[in-house]
Amino acid sequence: MSGNSGETIMATISCVTFNHAAYIRQALDSFLMQKTDFEYEIVVHDDASTDGTGDILREYEKKYPGRVRPLIQKENQYSQGIDNISGAFNFPRARGKYIFMCDGDDYFVSPHKLQKQVDYMEAHPDCTLCIHSARIQLEGRALTERQMRPYRGSRVIPAEEIVDKASGYAMSSMAFPSRLVKNLPDYYVDCPVGDTPLQLMAAEEGCGYYIDEPMSAYRVGVAGSWTVAGKQGDYAGKQRVYYERMKKVYEEFDDATGGRLREAVMSASRRTYYHTMVNTRRFEEILNPAYRKYYKELTFRTRFFIQMECRMPGVYVGLRGLFLRRKR
């Protein structure tokens, strides 16, 4: 569809980027390849990149006027304490009835992604979050799964399960009605990550739907990404701060919903704590029977390496090195 027809815009793709010159073309091209029977737009926030990302965005803006709408910062906003860039700079500019999320180092895989998700949400007004599975594309060397597939088979996701879920949802899979973000709650602003509060907002207002089809790709191990940067320096300290902030977010969400989803909220908060213990290898907590529910949710490979590292650390080092060499 043309970006200049003057028709009502049905979908806004919200993209946040920083030093993604190596990836942003693939992201933008994957947005532009979408086959729809409705108008859509692409709003991009560049957080003062220093690698030429802004120049690429200007090139696409010139080539696709009205369709690609970048906001290129002169000063980095994240470093000034603005964690959720989308809420501060992209959502206020969104003109679509629905918003689709995708970071600048991820990309869409299916040209029918927008159409399929919009069709479902249009037919089911109670659906406030539509997601799907995603491929995992590894950058560098790491131990990771090949896909983000939280469920086996397409299905409705009740509000309680959006809050308290065993497996995460890919940001690049998320679509929701733009009305959800017209007035952002405190728990969105206070959250250190952007996807969780959006999911909580969706759970507060309705239910979700999962399409069991990998229609986007999620890159793991990108230099400078939030995940990679978080592992530098005092990692254990960062994980403690992260959990404390997330605990506050869940408490604020519980207040906002009048305790309606309290059991799910408490479990989700405990799972967050448990994952920080896994990340920092606190074995006395990882193997604590009180957290067995969350231990069983870990992948077989993760559990295998945890047991190996705990019981036979020398063997673990050798096996992990072997796995990483095989991934080169």
Short mmCIF file of C-alpha atoms in Angstrom, two decimals:
data_model
loop_
_atom_site.label_atom_id
_atom_site.label_comp_id
_atom_site.label_asym_id
_atom_site.label_seq_id
_atom_site.Cartn_x
_atom_site.Cartn_y
_atom_site.Cartn_z
CA MET A 1 0.00 0.00 0.00
CA SER A 2 1.11 3.57 -0.60
CA GLY A 3 2.06 5.75 2.33
CA ASN A 4 0.56 8.88 0.75
CA SER A 5 -3.02 7.96 -0.06
CA GLY A 6 -4.53 9.81 2.90
CA GLU A 7 -6.35 6.69 4.09
CA THR A 8 -6.74 5.94 7.77
CA ILE A 9 -3.62 4.27 9.10
CA MET A 10 -4.40 0.88 10.61
CA ALA A 11 -0.96 -0.10 11.93
CA THR A 12 2.12 1.65 13.29
CA ILE A 13 5.43 -0.21 13.47
CA SER A 14 7.41 1.21 16.41
CA CYS A 15 11.16 0.72 16.06
CA VAL A 16 13.85 1.77 18.55
CA THR A 17 17.45 1.80 17.37
CA PHE A 18 20.93 2.70 18.58
CA ASN A 19 24.12 1.94 16.64
CA HIS A 20 22.36 -0.61 14.46
CA ALA A 21 23.90 0.40 11.12
CA ALA A 22 24.72 -3.25 10.42
CA TYR A 23 21.10 -4.32 10.91
CA ILE A 24 18.68 -1.43 10.37
CA ARG A 25 18.37 -1.87 6.60
CA GLN A 26 17.19 -5.45 7.06
CA ALA A 27 14.69 -4.30 9.67
CA LEU A 28 13.31 -1.48 7.50
CA ASP A 29 13.14 -3.67 4.40
CA SER A 30 11.24 -6.31 6.37
CA PHE A 31 8.74 -3.65 7.45
CA LEU A 32 8.36 -2.34 3.92
CA MET A 33 7.79 -5.81 2.43
CA GLN A 34 4.53 -6.22 4.34
CA LYS A 35 1.54 -7.09 2.13
CA THR A 36 -1.58 -5.51 3.56
CA ASP A 37 -5.00 -4.28 2.48
CA PHE A 38 -4.61 -1.31 4.84
CA GLU A 39 -2.26 1.61 5.37
CA TYR A 40 0.60 1.37 7.84
CA GLU A 41 3.47 3.58 8.96
CA ILE A 42 6.95 3.07 10.42
CA VAL A 43 8.06 5.34 13.30
CA VAL A 44 11.71 4.99 14.26
CA HIS A 45 13.59 6.51 17.18
CA ASP A 46 17.36 6.72 16.83
CA ASP A 47 19.04 7.47 20.15
CA ALA A 48 21.93 9.57 18.79
CA SER A 49 23.74 6.71 17.06
CA THR A 50 27.40 7.27 16.22
CA ASP A 51 27.78 4.60 13.52
CA GLY A 52 25.77 6.09 10.65
CA THR A 53 22.37 4.65 11.58
CA GLY A 54 20.85 8.12 11.37
CA ASP A 55 22.10 8.58 7.79
CA ILE A 56 20.45 5.31 6.77
CA LEU A 57 17.18 6.45 8.35
CA ARG A 58 17.32 9.76 6.46
CA GLU A 59 17.87 7.82 3.25
CA TYR A 60 14.75 5.71 3.84
CA GLU A 61 12.72 8.74 4.93
CA LYS A 62 13.56 10.43 1.63
CA LYS A 63 12.76 7.31 -0.38
CA TYR A 64 9.52 6.53 1.50
CA PRO A 65 8.08 9.91 2.58
CA GLY A 66 5.15 9.56 4.95
CA ARG A 67 5.77 5.86 5.38
CA VAL A 68 9.13 5.94 7.23
CA ARG A 69 9.10 8.59 9.98
CA PRO A 70 12.38 8.76 11.92
CA LEU A 71 13.15 10.84 15.00
CA ILE A 72 16.93 11.20 15.18
CA GLN A 73 18.20 12.46 18.52
CA LYS A 74 21.26 14.67 18.90
CA GLU A 75 21.75 13.59 22.53
CA ASN A 76 21.38 10.05 23.85
CA GLN A 77 18.14 9.82 25.83
CA TYR A 78 18.70 6.42 27.47
CA SER A 79 21.83 7.71 29.20
CA GLN A 80 19.71 10.51 30.68
CA GLY A 81 17.48 8.03 32.49
CA ILE A 82 14.73 7.43 29.94
CA ASP A 83 14.44 3.62 29.97
CA ASN A 84 11.33 3.18 27.85
CA ILE A 85 12.11 5.08 24.68
CA SER A 86 9.01 3.86 22.84
CA GLY A 87 6.67 5.34 25.41
CA ALA A 88 8.50 8.66 25.50
CA PHE A 89 9.06 9.23 21.78
CA ASN A 90 7.31 6.71 19.51
CA PHE A 91 3.88 6.06 21.02
CA PRO A 92 2.92 9.77 21.06
CA ARG A 93 3.65 9.90 17.29
CA ALA A 94 1.77 6.69 16.42
CA ARG A 95 -1.28 7.22 14.20
CA GLY A 96 -2.27 3.58 13.74
CA LYS A 97 -5.14 1.75 15.42
CA TYR A 98 -2.64 -0.97 16.32
CA ILE A 99 1.03 -0.78 17.27
CA PHE A 100 3.65 -3.37 16.30
CA MET A 101 6.99 -3.53 18.12
CA CYS A 102 10.43 -4.31 16.69
CA ASP A 103 13.90 -3.19 17.75
CA GLY A 104 16.32 -2.03 15.08
CA ASP A 105 18.48 -5.15 15.30
CA ASP A 106 15.51 -7.52 14.85
CA TYR A 107 13.33 -7.96 11.78
CA PHE A 108 10.13 -9.45 10.38
CA VAL A 109 10.26 -12.73 8.47
CA SER A 110 6.78 -13.09 7.03
CA PRO A 111 5.35 -10.50 4.60
CA HIS A 112 1.89 -11.35 5.98
CA LYS A 113 2.67 -10.65 9.65
CA LEU A 114 0.84 -7.32 9.92
CA GLN A 115 -2.20 -8.56 8.01
CA LYS A 116 -2.60 -11.74 10.08
CA GLN A 117 -2.31 -9.99 13.41
CA VAL A 118 -4.56 -7.08 12.46
CA ASP A 119 -7.18 -9.47 11.07
CA TYR A 120 -7.30 -11.37 14.35
CA MET A 121 -7.50 -8.27 16.53
CA GLU A 122 -10.18 -6.72 14.32
CA ALA A 123 -12.26 -9.90 14.66
CA HIS A 124 -11.66 -10.17 18.41
CA PRO A 125 -11.92 -6.75 20.12
CA ASP A 126 -11.19 -8.31 23.52
CA CYS A 127 -7.70 -9.25 22.30
CA THR A 128 -5.26 -6.66 23.63
CA LEU A 129 -2.04 -8.52 22.78
CA CYS A 130 -1.34 -10.59 19.68
CA ILE A 131 1.98 -12.45 19.54
CA HIS A 132 3.67 -15.28 17.63
CA SER A 133 6.81 -17.40 17.72
CA ALA A 134 10.14 -15.98 16.55
CA ARG A 135 13.37 -17.31 15.16
CA ILE A 136 16.52 -16.71 17.20
CA GLN A 137 19.50 -15.48 15.21
CA LEU A 138 22.78 -15.75 17.08
CA GLU A 139 25.42 -13.05 16.74
CA GLY A 140 28.77 -14.23 18.04
CA ARG A 141 29.10 -17.21 20.36
CA ALA A 142 26.62 -18.20 23.03
CA LEU A 143 24.48 -21.06 24.25
CA THR A 144 20.93 -20.36 23.22
CA GLU A 145 17.77 -21.93 21.85
CA ARG A 146 16.85 -21.73 18.17
CA GLN A 147 13.46 -20.14 18.61
CA MET A 148 11.18 -18.29 21.00
CA ARG A 149 8.10 -20.51 20.99
CA PRO A 150 6.22 -20.04 24.25
CA TYR A 151 3.37 -22.38 23.30
CA ARG A 152 2.79 -25.41 21.07
CA GLY A 153 -0.16 -24.46 18.92
CA SER A 154 -2.12 -21.24 18.34
CA ARG A 155 -4.40 -20.33 21.24
CA VAL A 156 -5.98 -17.68 23.44
CA ILE A 157 -3.83 -16.49 26.36
CA PRO A 158 -5.84 -15.50 29.48
CA ALA A 159 -4.80 -12.38 31.35
CA GLU A 160 -3.33 -14.38 34.25
CA GLU A 161 -1.00 -16.19 31.86
CA ILE A 162 0.19 -13.00 30.15
CA VAL A 163 1.35 -11.86 33.61
CA ASP A 164 2.65 -15.19 34.88
CA LYS A 165 4.24 -17.09 32.00
CA ALA A 166 6.95 -19.71 31.90
CA SER A 167 8.50 -18.44 28.66
CA GLY A 168 9.00 -14.92 27.35
CA TYR A 169 7.42 -13.34 24.29
CA ALA A 170 9.59 -11.88 21.54
CA MET A 171 9.29 -8.08 21.40
CA SER A 172 9.23 -8.30 17.59
CA SER A 173 6.10 -10.46 17.80
CA MET A 174 4.03 -8.05 19.86
CA ALA A 175 1.02 -6.16 18.51
CA PHE A 176 -1.65 -4.36 20.55
CA PRO A 177 -4.33 -1.65 20.23
CA SER A 178 -2.76 1.80 20.37
CA ARG A 179 -5.40 2.93 22.87
CA LEU A 180 -3.48 0.97 25.52
CA VAL A 181 -0.59 3.45 25.43
CA LYS A 182 -2.47 6.74 25.28
CA ASN A 183 -2.02 7.15 29.04
CA LEU A 184 0.98 5.28 30.40
CA PRO A 185 0.73 4.03 34.00
CA ASP A 186 3.47 4.43 36.61
CA TYR A 187 4.47 0.79 36.27
CA TYR A 188 5.32 1.40 32.60
CA VAL A 189 7.46 4.45 33.31
CA ASP A 190 9.25 2.74 36.23
CA CYS A 191 10.05 -0.50 34.40
CA PRO A 192 13.67 -1.11 33.30
CA VAL A 193 12.52 -3.02 30.18
CA GLY A 194 9.96 -2.09 27.57
CA ASP A 195 8.11 -5.31 26.80
CA THR A 196 6.96 -6.44 30.25
CA PRO A 197 4.87 -3.35 31.12
CA LEU A 198 3.19 -3.49 27.70
CA GLN A 199 2.20 -7.08 28.43
CA LEU A 200 0.91 -6.06 31.86
CA MET A 201 -1.13 -3.24 30.31
CA ALA A 202 -2.63 -5.73 27.86
CA ALA A 203 -3.47 -8.13 30.71
CA GLU A 204 -5.15 -5.30 32.60
CA GLU A 205 -7.48 -4.59 29.67
CA GLY A 206 -8.17 -7.96 28.01
CA CYS A 207 -6.61 -11.20 26.83
CA GLY A 208 -3.95 -12.34 24.37
CA TYR A 209 -3.69 -14.55 21.33
CA TYR A 210 -0.70 -16.58 20.18
CA ILE A 211 -0.10 -17.52 16.52
CA ASP A 212 2.19 -20.55 16.31
CA GLU A 213 4.16 -19.30 13.31
CA PRO A 214 7.67 -17.73 13.32
CA MET A 215 6.94 -14.39 11.67
CA SER A 216 9.92 -12.42 13.04
CA ALA A 217 13.54 -12.92 14.09
CA TYR A 218 15.23 -11.99 17.36
CA ARG A 219 18.97 -11.41 17.38
CA VAL A 220 20.94 -12.61 20.41
CA GLY A 221 24.41 -11.33 21.29
CA VAL A 222 24.39 -8.00 19.45
CA ALA A 223 27.21 -5.76 20.71
CA GLY A 224 25.84 -2.83 22.72
CA SER A 225 22.41 -4.40 23.21
CA TRP A 226 20.64 -4.06 26.58
CA THR A 227 21.30 -7.73 27.35
CA VAL A 228 24.98 -7.67 26.40
CA ALA A 229 25.64 -4.35 28.15
CA GLY A 230 23.97 -5.64 31.29
CA LYS A 231 26.54 -8.44 31.60
CA GLN A 232 29.44 -6.01 31.75
CA GLY A 233 30.89 -4.66 35.00
CA ASP A 234 29.16 -5.57 38.28
CA TYR A 235 26.74 -8.09 36.81
CA ALA A 236 25.50 -9.40 40.15
CA GLY A 237 24.83 -5.86 41.33
CA LYS A 238 22.96 -5.01 38.14
CA GLN A 239 20.84 -8.12 38.55
CA ARG A 240 19.93 -7.13 42.12
CA VAL A 241 18.89 -3.66 40.98
CA TYR A 242 16.93 -5.15 38.08
CA TYR A 243 14.97 -7.44 40.39
CA GLU A 244 14.21 -4.64 42.86
CA ARG A 245 12.89 -2.45 40.05
CA MET A 246 10.81 -5.28 38.60
CA LYS A 247 9.43 -6.09 42.05
CA LYS A 248 8.27 -2.48 42.33
CA VAL A 249 6.68 -2.68 38.86
CA TYR A 250 4.68 -5.76 39.85
CA GLU A 251 3.58 -4.11 43.08
CA GLU A 252 2.42 -1.01 41.17
CA PHE A 253 0.56 -3.21 38.67
CA ASP A 254 -1.11 -5.07 41.52
CA ASP A 255 -2.30 -1.76 42.96
CA ALA A 256 -3.50 -0.56 39.55
CA THR A 257 -5.59 -3.71 39.07
CA GLY A 258 -6.97 -3.77 42.60
CA GLY A 259 -5.39 -7.13 43.33
CA ARG A 260 -7.48 -8.86 40.65
CA LEU A 261 -4.45 -10.76 39.30
CA ARG A 262 -2.49 -10.93 42.56
CA GLU A 263 -1.64 -14.63 42.48
CA ALA A 264 -0.21 -14.31 38.97
CA VAL A 265 1.64 -11.11 39.93
CA MET A 266 3.29 -12.70 42.96
CA SER A 267 4.39 -15.72 40.94
CA ALA A 268 5.78 -13.53 38.15
CA SER A 269 7.77 -11.49 40.68
CA ARG A 270 9.19 -14.67 42.24
CA ARG A 271 10.13 -15.98 38.79
CA THR A 272 12.01 -12.76 38.07
CA TYR A 273 13.96 -13.20 41.30
CA TYR A 274 14.67 -16.82 40.41
CA HIS A 275 15.99 -15.93 36.96
CA THR A 276 18.40 -13.42 38.47
CA MET A 277 19.65 -16.24 40.68
CA VAL A 278 20.12 -18.42 37.59
CA ASN A 279 21.92 -15.59 35.79
CA THR A 280 24.32 -15.07 38.68
CA ARG A 281 24.71 -18.80 39.44
CA ARG A 282 23.45 -18.69 43.04
CA PHE A 283 23.13 -22.45 43.27
CA GLU A 284 21.70 -22.50 46.80
CA GLU A 285 18.67 -20.61 45.44
CA ILE A 286 18.58 -22.21 41.98
CA LEU A 287 18.23 -25.68 43.55
CA ASN A 288 16.06 -24.55 46.47
CA PRO A 289 12.90 -26.74 46.55
CA ALA A 290 10.85 -23.60 47.15
CA TYR A 291 11.55 -22.58 43.54
CA ARG A 292 11.12 -26.01 41.95
CA LYS A 293 8.26 -24.72 39.79
CA TYR A 294 10.59 -22.25 38.09
CA TYR A 295 13.49 -24.72 37.89
CA LYS A 296 11.26 -27.13 35.94
CA GLU A 297 10.40 -24.33 33.49
CA LEU A 298 14.04 -24.01 32.43
CA THR A 299 15.04 -25.80 29.24
CA PHE A 300 16.60 -29.24 29.53
CA ARG A 301 19.92 -27.86 28.30
CA THR A 302 19.92 -25.08 30.91
CA ARG A 303 19.12 -27.53 33.70
CA PHE A 304 21.82 -29.90 32.46
CA PHE A 305 24.51 -27.22 32.52
CA ILE A 306 23.36 -25.93 35.92
CA GLN A 307 23.68 -29.40 37.43
CA MET A 308 27.02 -29.93 35.72
CA GLU A 309 28.44 -26.58 36.84
CA CYS A 310 27.23 -27.11 40.40
CA ARG A 311 28.40 -30.70 40.83
CA MET A 312 31.36 -30.98 38.43
CA PRO A 313 32.63 -27.48 37.61
CA GLY A 314 35.76 -28.73 35.84
CA VAL A 315 33.76 -30.94 33.49
CA TYR A 316 31.28 -28.09 32.94
CA VAL A 317 34.02 -25.73 31.73
CA GLY A 318 35.20 -28.32 29.22
CA LEU A 319 31.71 -29.14 27.92
CA ARG A 320 30.73 -25.50 27.59
CA GLY A 321 33.90 -24.76 25.64
CA LEU A 322 33.12 -27.68 23.33
CA PHE A 323 29.59 -26.38 22.67
CA LEU A 324 30.87 -22.87 21.93
CA ARG A 325 33.55 -24.14 19.54
CA ARG A 326 30.93 -26.09 17.62
CA LYS A 327 28.96 -22.83 17.15
CA ARG A 328 31.80 -20.97 15.46
#
